[in-house]
CSV table of C-alpha atoms in Angstrom, one decimal:
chain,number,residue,atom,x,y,z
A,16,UNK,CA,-19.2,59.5,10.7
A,17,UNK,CA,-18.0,62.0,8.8
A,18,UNK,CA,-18.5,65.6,8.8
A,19,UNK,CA,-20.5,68.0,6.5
A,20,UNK,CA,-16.5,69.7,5.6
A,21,UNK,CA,-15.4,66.6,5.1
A,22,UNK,CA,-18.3,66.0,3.1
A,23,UNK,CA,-18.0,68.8,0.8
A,24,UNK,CA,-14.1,68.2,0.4
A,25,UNK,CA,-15.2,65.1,-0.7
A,26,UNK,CA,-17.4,66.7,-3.5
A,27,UNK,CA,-15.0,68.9,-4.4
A,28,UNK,CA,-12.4,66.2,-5.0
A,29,UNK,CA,-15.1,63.9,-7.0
A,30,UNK,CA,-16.1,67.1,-9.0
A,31,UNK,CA,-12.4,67.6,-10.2
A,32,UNK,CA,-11.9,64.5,-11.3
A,33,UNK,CA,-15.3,64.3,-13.1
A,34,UNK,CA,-14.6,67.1,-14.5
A,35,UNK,CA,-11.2,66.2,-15.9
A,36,UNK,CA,-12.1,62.7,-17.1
A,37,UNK,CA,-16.2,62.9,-17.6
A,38,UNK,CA,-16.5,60.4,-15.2
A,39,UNK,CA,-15.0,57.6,-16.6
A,40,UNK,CA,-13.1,55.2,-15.0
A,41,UNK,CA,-10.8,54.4,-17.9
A,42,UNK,CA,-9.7,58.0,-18.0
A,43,UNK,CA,-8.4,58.5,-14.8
A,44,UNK,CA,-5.0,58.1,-13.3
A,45,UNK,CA,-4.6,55.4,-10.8
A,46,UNK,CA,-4.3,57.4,-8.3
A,47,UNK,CA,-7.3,59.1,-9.7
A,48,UNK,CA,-9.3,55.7,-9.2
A,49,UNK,CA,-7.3,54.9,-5.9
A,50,UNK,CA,-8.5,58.3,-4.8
A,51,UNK,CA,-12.6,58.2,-5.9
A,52,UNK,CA,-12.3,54.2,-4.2
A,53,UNK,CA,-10.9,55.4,-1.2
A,54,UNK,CA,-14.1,58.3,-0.6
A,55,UNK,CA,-16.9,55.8,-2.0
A,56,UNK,CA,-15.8,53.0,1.4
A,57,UNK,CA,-15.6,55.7,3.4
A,58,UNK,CA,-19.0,57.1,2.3
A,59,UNK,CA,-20.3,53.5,2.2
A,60,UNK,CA,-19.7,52.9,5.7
A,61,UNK,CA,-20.9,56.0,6.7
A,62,UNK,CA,-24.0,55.4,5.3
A,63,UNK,CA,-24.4,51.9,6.4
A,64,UNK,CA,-23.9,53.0,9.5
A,65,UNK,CA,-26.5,55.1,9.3
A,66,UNK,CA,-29.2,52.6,7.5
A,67,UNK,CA,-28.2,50.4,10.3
A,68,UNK,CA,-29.4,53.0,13.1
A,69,UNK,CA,-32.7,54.1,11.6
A,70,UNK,CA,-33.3,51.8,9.3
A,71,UNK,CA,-35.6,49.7,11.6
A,72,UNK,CA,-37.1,53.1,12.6
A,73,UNK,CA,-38.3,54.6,9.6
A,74,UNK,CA,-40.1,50.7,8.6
A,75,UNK,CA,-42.1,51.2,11.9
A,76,UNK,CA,-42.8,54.7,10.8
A,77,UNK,CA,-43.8,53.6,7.4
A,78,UNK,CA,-45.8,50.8,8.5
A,79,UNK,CA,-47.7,53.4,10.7
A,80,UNK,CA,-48.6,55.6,7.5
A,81,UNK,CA,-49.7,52.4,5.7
A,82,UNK,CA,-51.9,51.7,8.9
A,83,UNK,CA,-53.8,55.3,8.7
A,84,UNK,CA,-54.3,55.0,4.5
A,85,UNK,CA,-56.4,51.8,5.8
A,86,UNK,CA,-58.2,53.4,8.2
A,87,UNK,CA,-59.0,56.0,5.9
């Protein structure tokens, strides 16, 4: 997993680029696009990961609130 500086270095890389090309794909360098593909896999298996390890979690939490609105 990654951590929160990593995080916001992340950000702050994403940012620049958005900011120099509006967010548009067909704007940016290639290494532009190589860079922005290389954070969103690495942010998509972070968060996979964590999907993965509370996912099952928060539906038996859910499924408890859905439980007490019919009781109620």
């Amino acid at each position: 997993m990654i951590s929160e500086k990593q995080f916001l270095e992340y950000q702050k890389i994403i940012d620049d680029i958005v900011s120099c090309t509006g967010g548009e794909y067909d704007r940016m360098t290639d290494e532009e696009k190589s860079i922005i593909i290389n954070i969103s896999i690495e942010l998509k298996e972070m968060l996979d990961e964590i999907y993965t390890e509370y996912y099952p979690v928060l539906c038996q939490w859910a499924a408890l609130g859905e439980k007490n609105s019919m009781l109620n």
